[in-house]
């Protein structure tokens, strides 16, 4: 059987195949499809073991396969199947004769693979009742829905797309394109369904008339890094508890907002602030919580919400830095809040024990004992599962509602025995008297507000269990906002009610009735025949100002109010006990703090964070036993407020960033209102407790700095990224409208480096003078077969940009696909950059092996300079005597395997520079991106950029470095080290606009080069040396560039030594045309075929310039042999007049056998100025 080429999808998928709209949906009542004709049947083939394919899904198996159809194979397969299937099965096979061979060319077959049946069950039974089989209509192959769904048998259905297609009925033409569906947009591990992969662009677009691709993959695609690890995670709905908006959000928020404050402190606040200001206090708190609720709703409806509550919302909006900081303190605040609520419960119980004389030890220890027992019981309810916890919350809510109803019923039933305690029922006199404020004991409006505001918190109780909600996007907005409304109405109702029924002060003495003979009493109690005037001088035990148990007194059944207090405290404690571990688990799963990963593990079908429960229990128990909760309470309130502030800021920030991904389904928000909400939260923090607010800011900023420093490897598409992009875009556009000015000139370098890790010395030196100053683009020209090179280029784009970031190199990686190096460089010089952020200087490494290499490559190399000058670029050539390219040393075994894998790929950029020790390798084509250096770096994440790229004492016996290679490795890292006290010798022989001087100055501003002094060498006449030195000193001082010495070379035009001239002539001998020794037509033809050759006329014409390069090299060896770096004017050759070989020989003669050399030539536009 002939081979069939298969196109595998880029991302392997395990699980069910895509469910698509049925082409024919059969029903029991519908008529059967028409019988299958022989012409139609030939296009349906059922893949099984006959073709030798694996029957079950393999890790690299596609959702579908496209097979090139071979007629011979078709006939063989058909014959085999006719034997395998009994007659009457409805499947027949017929091969075509020779006449059909031409028609079959270019046709392919689509195999829809159902991996649900790993055993590869036979096709019999596929056509059972209910539409599970194969139907045909109008001569087209049509599959019923069941045959494409995972419930059917595991068949490999083959379609010949010449006549049949998966979506033929939908579009009326042949296509394997997928129609839009939600499963293509899920995350890798979706909780509400499986992740499916749509056909890749390569599967739809690439040619099919090729021989089988390498390794059986289209385009050599072995799958993207994400594709190799994609798994389909389907949440097991059986046994998983998911709550609706009432039980999951509304109930929790109401219970958390209604705290002890409602029953114990609200009456005291009414006494202090009066009814009017109490309503203002409640409304102010409600404004803050409502704005936060609106912001929470907006974020929660901007995409699928997972578990983690406030942490998840903030981290996915503002990024891991803010999210990690808030997540930790929010989880801690909830854990400590458990202790606060439990202590509140315990103190109430201890008071009851004290009333009945049942104290066990003393008040403090009894509180600890009862608190410890209570938190153990609460832990048991939580660990038992969310369902039990939800049931407990419902019970507590019922008790709480009964207590509130009990209060309102009691308020309309005045009793004579309650009047001495200040309760008279609803009276206009009491309402009028209590409406205004009466602050005592140094209380103010803000202190009263600070005491009340914690009662309004708790609005995130529902959002904190977002992972346990059936539909968080609907539940969180509806439940949270309705809870705020209901609780606010109740708070205001209780405040007005208690302020209208109870006077501020009462003695509790039944004998304090008002005698008719006194008429100077003006208080409301006096009008109701009670005289509580003695409270003005002494302390009374009753009334709004003195009795915290006013609601119990007013209520119809006092024990029910006590039960309400128990319910409020226990429900809040239970909500916090559940919230803290859930938030902490989500934080740990994201690996923001690597040391906390152990708490990410969940147990059971609900993924319960049992370890988090235990940690929360320990923290809460510790604070119950040892903490001074009155001190810690304001800090906890501030922690919650910090979360609210950041949620509000998240909405403002996301709206400001104008990201297309910010599309909340909840529309009732405004970015400016959210900003006001954030500022209000910050203000309330200081109102509650300014020292606690400062402490909260310090902790949040500290955690933010820590997470920023650690740089967690996550990408959530935060609004911080969106705003960064928006700012960059706006500033780039604004910059494009500004004309260039010499004072703002920056060297913006296009570095033809190939793979960034192949020439570390080149990268480090250019980075030294562009870091935080100018643009640096690492250009990489890919060549070779287009399909393979395109794939490598796309892979390299992300890989090498990550490499640059990891090695703290502030540069961009720009790969380009071209026929040859020159074309690629031209593309980059013309198109690289954006607006004013465009390169203006071309940087290349010196081509060390040019004498032994192909002269066509030398011609290409030299033409790079001509093209750069044509584009008004400056040119910098960097030469190290040891060489620059270390790619041949980066793991020879891995490099060899990479060469074997892609033998046809060649990257000339990599071959631009080879050390002399690598001459043997220079002729071997290999792709720079196949360098194992990248793999090595990806594995050794802990290495600092200053470590050598290849260790001298490598334990790998396969890597042995000779002396030349070791020198090359040492030289490759020399610019990563601090340079010490040396010199940078600047040979500024020709005025190129000042770039030759600017680059060394920029180097000396960097930490590694700051100890180096600049020495300037210029040409001059012997009789004017002092004058020339003074003129240059004046110029440098006007440029404000420090220098240590200026040397004027008066002997620059002296003839070079004869032996050096002879060596130069010997070097260029192989490249000379020698036209005088050949026939004219032969010489002309040779010059046309090999334009790089040096003519005799040319050599004579430029003899003086040749001698100058040789002489300069002699002077360089004499004066600058010990310099750390030599910066030299780059010679310019006239285009079309000087051959490439002669130009290359000049550069070689000028720069050979010297310390590191930078040959620099600006574009002759001024880059320095002495004007302000």
Short mmCIF file of C-alpha atoms in Angstrom, two decimals, residues 426-688:
data_model
loop_
_atom_site.label_atom_id
_atom_site.label_comp_id
_atom_site.label_asym_id
_atom_site.label_seq_id
_atom_site.Cartn_x
_atom_site.Cartn_y
_atom_site.Cartn_z
CA UNK A 426 -43.36 55.20 68.95
CA UNK A 427 -43.64 58.81 70.11
CA UNK A 428 -43.19 61.99 68.10
CA UNK A 429 -41.56 63.67 71.09
CA UNK A 430 -38.87 60.99 71.32
CA UNK A 431 -38.28 61.06 67.54
CA UNK A 432 -37.94 64.84 67.63
CA UNK A 433 -35.53 64.78 70.58
CA UNK A 434 -33.41 61.94 69.19
CA UNK A 435 -33.21 63.31 65.64
CA UNK A 436 -30.29 65.63 66.39
CA UNK A 437 -26.83 64.56 67.62
CA UNK A 438 -25.71 64.49 71.24
CA UNK A 439 -22.05 63.46 71.18
CA UNK A 440 -20.55 62.61 74.56
CA UNK A 441 -17.22 61.30 75.88
CA UNK A 442 -15.23 62.98 73.07
CA UNK A 443 -17.10 61.08 70.39
CA UNK A 444 -17.45 62.77 66.99
CA UNK A 445 -19.24 62.04 63.76
CA UNK A 446 -16.12 60.35 62.35
CA UNK A 447 -15.47 58.19 65.41
CA UNK A 448 -19.06 57.01 65.31
CA UNK A 449 -18.72 56.34 61.57
CA UNK A 450 -15.52 54.37 62.22
CA UNK A 451 -17.36 52.21 64.74
CA UNK A 452 -20.28 51.54 62.38
CA UNK A 453 -18.49 51.01 59.08
CA UNK A 454 -17.20 47.47 59.79
CA UNK A 455 -20.88 46.47 60.05
CA UNK A 456 -21.32 47.35 56.37
CA UNK A 457 -18.45 45.14 55.21
CA UNK A 458 -18.92 41.54 54.23
CA UNK A 459 -20.15 42.27 50.72
CA UNK A 460 -17.53 39.92 49.26
CA UNK A 461 -18.75 36.88 51.21
CA UNK A 462 -20.48 35.55 48.11
CA UNK A 463 -17.69 36.44 45.71
CA UNK A 464 -15.17 34.67 47.94
CA UNK A 465 -16.69 31.29 47.08
CA UNK A 466 -16.97 32.14 43.37
CA UNK A 467 -15.60 28.70 42.51
CA UNK A 468 -18.61 27.05 44.19
CA UNK A 469 -21.24 29.10 42.35
CA UNK A 470 -23.18 27.59 39.49
CA UNK A 471 -23.13 30.86 37.53
CA UNK A 472 -20.82 33.43 39.18
CA UNK A 473 -21.46 36.01 36.46
CA UNK A 474 -25.14 36.14 37.29
CA UNK A 475 -25.00 35.29 41.00
CA UNK A 476 -22.40 37.80 42.20
CA UNK A 477 -24.01 41.01 40.84
CA UNK A 478 -27.57 40.01 41.70
CA UNK A 479 -26.85 38.57 45.14
CA UNK A 480 -24.35 41.21 46.27
CA UNK A 481 -26.36 44.28 45.26
CA UNK A 482 -29.63 42.89 46.60
CA UNK A 483 -27.93 42.03 49.91
CA UNK A 484 -26.61 45.59 50.19
CA UNK A 485 -30.11 46.96 49.54
CA UNK A 486 -31.87 44.69 52.03
CA UNK A 487 -29.33 45.14 54.83
CA UNK A 488 -29.24 48.91 54.34
CA UNK A 489 -33.04 49.13 54.57
CA UNK A 490 -33.00 47.01 57.74
CA UNK A 491 -30.21 49.07 59.33
CA UNK A 492 -32.07 52.29 58.57
CA UNK A 493 -35.36 50.83 59.74
CA UNK A 494 -33.88 49.67 63.05
CA UNK A 495 -32.15 53.05 63.55
CA UNK A 496 -35.35 55.02 62.97
CA UNK A 497 -37.39 52.58 65.03
CA UNK A 498 -35.14 52.50 68.06
CA UNK A 499 -34.65 56.29 67.87
CA UNK A 500 -38.43 56.80 67.91
CA UNK A 501 -39.11 54.48 70.86
CA UNK A 502 -36.30 54.84 73.36
CA UNK A 503 -34.96 57.94 75.07
CA UNK A 504 -31.24 58.59 75.43
CA UNK A 505 -31.09 58.27 79.23
CA UNK A 506 -33.22 56.33 81.72
CA UNK A 507 -32.69 55.33 85.32
CA UNK A 508 -34.67 52.12 85.33
CA UNK A 509 -36.32 53.24 88.55
CA UNK A 510 -40.10 52.87 88.50
CA UNK A 511 -40.39 55.63 91.08
CA UNK A 512 -38.97 58.30 88.77
CA UNK A 513 -42.41 59.40 87.59
CA UNK A 514 -42.98 63.09 87.06
CA UNK A 515 -44.91 65.02 89.70
CA UNK A 516 -47.43 67.55 88.38
CA UNK A 517 -46.04 70.30 90.57
CA UNK A 518 -42.83 70.47 88.55
CA UNK A 519 -43.03 72.10 85.15
CA UNK A 520 -39.39 73.00 84.32
CA UNK A 521 -38.64 69.56 82.73
CA UNK A 522 -38.49 69.85 78.92
CA UNK A 523 -37.16 66.43 77.87
CA UNK A 524 -39.33 63.96 75.96
CA UNK A 525 -39.46 61.68 79.01
CA UNK A 526 -40.95 64.51 81.00
CA UNK A 527 -43.79 64.84 78.52
CA UNK A 528 -44.39 61.14 79.04
CA UNK A 529 -44.51 61.60 82.85
CA UNK A 530 -41.00 60.35 83.65
CA UNK A 531 -38.21 62.40 85.13
CA UNK A 532 -34.73 61.10 84.24
CA UNK A 533 -33.01 64.42 84.99
CA UNK A 534 -30.69 62.80 87.51
CA UNK A 535 -28.93 61.14 84.58
CA UNK A 536 -27.53 64.56 83.66
CA UNK A 537 -25.37 64.53 86.77
CA UNK A 538 -24.73 60.87 87.30
CA UNK A 539 -24.49 57.73 85.23
CA UNK A 540 -27.62 55.82 84.37
CA UNK A 541 -27.71 52.22 83.25
CA UNK A 542 -30.50 52.47 80.71
CA UNK A 543 -31.37 54.37 77.57
CA UNK A 544 -29.74 54.53 74.14
CA UNK A 545 -26.52 56.03 75.49
CA UNK A 546 -25.99 53.64 78.37
CA UNK A 547 -27.46 50.25 77.54
CA UNK A 548 -26.06 48.10 74.75
CA UNK A 549 -28.94 45.63 75.17
CA UNK A 550 -31.66 48.08 74.10
CA UNK A 551 -32.88 45.78 71.33
CA UNK A 552 -33.29 42.92 73.79
CA UNK A 553 -35.34 45.22 76.04
CA UNK A 554 -37.54 46.44 73.17
CA UNK A 555 -38.09 43.02 71.62
CA UNK A 556 -41.13 40.92 72.28
CA UNK A 557 -39.06 37.90 73.31
CA UNK A 558 -35.58 38.83 74.59
CA UNK A 559 -33.94 35.37 74.27
CA UNK A 560 -34.60 35.51 70.54
CA UNK A 561 -32.41 38.62 70.29
CA UNK A 562 -29.67 36.71 72.12
CA UNK A 563 -30.15 33.92 69.59
CA UNK A 564 -29.86 36.55 66.85
CA UNK A 565 -26.56 37.73 68.30
CA UNK A 566 -25.35 34.12 68.31
CA UNK A 567 -26.55 33.68 64.74
CA UNK A 568 -24.87 36.89 63.53
CA UNK A 569 -21.53 36.05 65.10
CA UNK A 570 -21.50 32.38 64.14
CA UNK A 571 -22.64 32.99 60.56
CA UNK A 572 -19.95 35.65 60.05
CA UNK A 573 -17.36 33.36 61.62
CA UNK A 574 -18.47 30.48 59.39
CA UNK A 575 -18.40 32.64 56.25
CA UNK A 576 -14.90 33.88 57.07
CA UNK A 577 -13.75 30.36 57.92
CA UNK A 578 -14.83 29.22 54.46
CA UNK A 579 -13.60 32.34 52.61
CA UNK A 580 -10.04 32.38 53.96
CA UNK A 581 -9.02 28.87 52.78
CA UNK A 582 -10.76 29.31 49.40
CA UNK A 583 -8.96 32.58 48.68
CA UNK A 584 -5.68 31.19 50.01
CA UNK A 585 -6.00 28.06 47.87
CA UNK A 586 -6.54 30.13 44.73
CA UNK A 587 -3.50 32.25 45.62
CA UNK A 588 -1.34 29.17 46.13
CA UNK A 589 -2.53 27.53 42.90
CA UNK A 590 -1.22 30.50 40.95
CA UNK A 591 2.20 29.96 42.55
CA UNK A 592 2.62 33.65 43.35
CA UNK A 593 4.47 32.64 46.52
CA UNK A 594 6.32 29.40 45.65
CA UNK A 595 6.77 28.37 49.28
CA UNK A 596 3.01 28.08 49.77
CA UNK A 597 2.31 25.58 46.99
CA UNK A 598 1.46 22.84 49.51
CA UNK A 599 -1.79 24.67 50.34
CA UNK A 600 -2.97 24.55 46.73
CA UNK A 601 -4.00 20.92 46.97
CA UNK A 602 -7.73 20.23 47.16
CA UNK A 603 -9.59 17.16 48.30
CA UNK A 604 -12.82 15.54 47.22
CA UNK A 605 -15.14 16.35 44.36
CA UNK A 606 -15.49 19.92 45.54
CA UNK A 607 -11.70 20.36 45.70
CA UNK A 608 -11.93 21.38 49.35
CA UNK A 609 -8.77 23.11 50.69
CA UNK A 610 -8.45 20.99 53.84
CA UNK A 611 -4.91 22.21 54.48
CA UNK A 612 -6.13 25.78 54.20
CA UNK A 613 -8.93 25.04 56.68
CA UNK A 614 -6.36 23.70 59.12
CA UNK A 615 -4.12 26.75 58.71
CA UNK A 616 -7.08 29.11 59.16
CA UNK A 617 -8.10 27.17 62.25
CA UNK A 618 -4.62 27.49 63.76
CA UNK A 619 -4.43 31.25 63.05
CA UNK A 620 -7.91 31.88 64.44
CA UNK A 621 -7.32 29.73 67.50
CA UNK A 622 -4.05 31.53 68.16
CA UNK A 623 -5.73 34.92 68.11
CA UNK A 624 -8.56 33.64 70.28
CA UNK A 625 -6.07 32.47 72.88
CA UNK A 626 -3.42 35.19 72.85
CA UNK A 627 -4.34 38.22 70.73
CA UNK A 628 -5.60 41.58 71.86
CA UNK A 629 -8.51 41.73 69.43
CA UNK A 630 -9.38 45.36 70.14
CA UNK A 631 -6.03 46.29 68.63
CA UNK A 632 -6.19 43.94 65.68
CA UNK A 633 -9.79 44.78 64.70
CA UNK A 634 -9.04 48.13 62.97
CA UNK A 635 -6.23 46.50 60.98
CA UNK A 636 -8.58 43.78 59.78
CA UNK A 637 -11.15 46.38 58.75
CA UNK A 638 -8.44 48.21 56.83
CA UNK A 639 -7.38 45.01 55.10
CA UNK A 640 -10.94 44.56 53.84
CA UNK A 641 -11.10 48.21 52.79
CA UNK A 642 -7.81 47.87 50.90
CA UNK A 643 -9.42 45.02 48.95
CA UNK A 644 -12.47 47.15 48.20
CA UNK A 645 -10.27 50.04 47.10
CA UNK A 646 -8.36 47.85 44.65
CA UNK A 647 -11.54 46.29 43.25
CA UNK A 648 -12.83 49.79 42.50
CA UNK A 649 -9.49 50.83 41.10
CA UNK A 650 -9.46 47.70 38.90
CA UNK A 651 -12.62 48.84 37.13
CA UNK A 652 -11.25 52.35 36.66
CA UNK A 653 -7.94 50.99 35.42
CA UNK A 654 -9.50 48.51 33.01
CA UNK A 655 -11.79 51.19 31.59
CA UNK A 656 -8.89 53.62 31.27
CA UNK A 657 -6.81 51.04 29.38
CA UNK A 658 -9.56 50.69 26.74
CA UNK A 659 -8.72 47.05 26.24
CA UNK A 660 -10.99 45.30 23.72
CA UNK A 661 -11.19 42.46 26.24
CA UNK A 662 -12.93 44.69 28.82
CA UNK A 663 -16.57 43.97 27.99
CA UNK A 664 -18.52 43.47 31.24
CA UNK A 665 -22.02 42.10 30.81
CA UNK A 666 -22.99 44.27 33.79
CA UNK A 667 -23.45 47.75 32.37
CA UNK A 668 -24.32 49.80 35.45
CA UNK A 669 -20.85 51.02 36.32
CA UNK A 670 -18.80 54.10 35.59
CA UNK A 671 -15.03 54.35 35.63
CA UNK A 672 -15.05 57.71 37.44
CA UNK A 673 -17.54 56.51 40.04
CA UNK A 674 -15.27 53.52 40.65
CA UNK A 675 -12.30 55.85 41.07
CA UNK A 676 -14.29 57.90 43.61
CA UNK A 677 -15.13 54.63 45.37
CA UNK A 678 -11.47 53.70 45.56
CA UNK A 679 -10.59 57.10 47.01
CA UNK A 680 -13.47 56.85 49.52
CA UNK A 681 -12.19 53.46 50.66
CA UNK A 682 -8.73 54.91 51.21
CA UNK A 683 -10.24 57.85 53.09
CA UNK A 684 -12.37 55.60 55.29
CA UNK A 685 -9.25 53.62 56.17
CA UNK A 686 -7.75 56.74 57.73
CA UNK A 687 -11.03 57.66 59.40
CA UNK A 688 -11.25 54.29 61.10
#
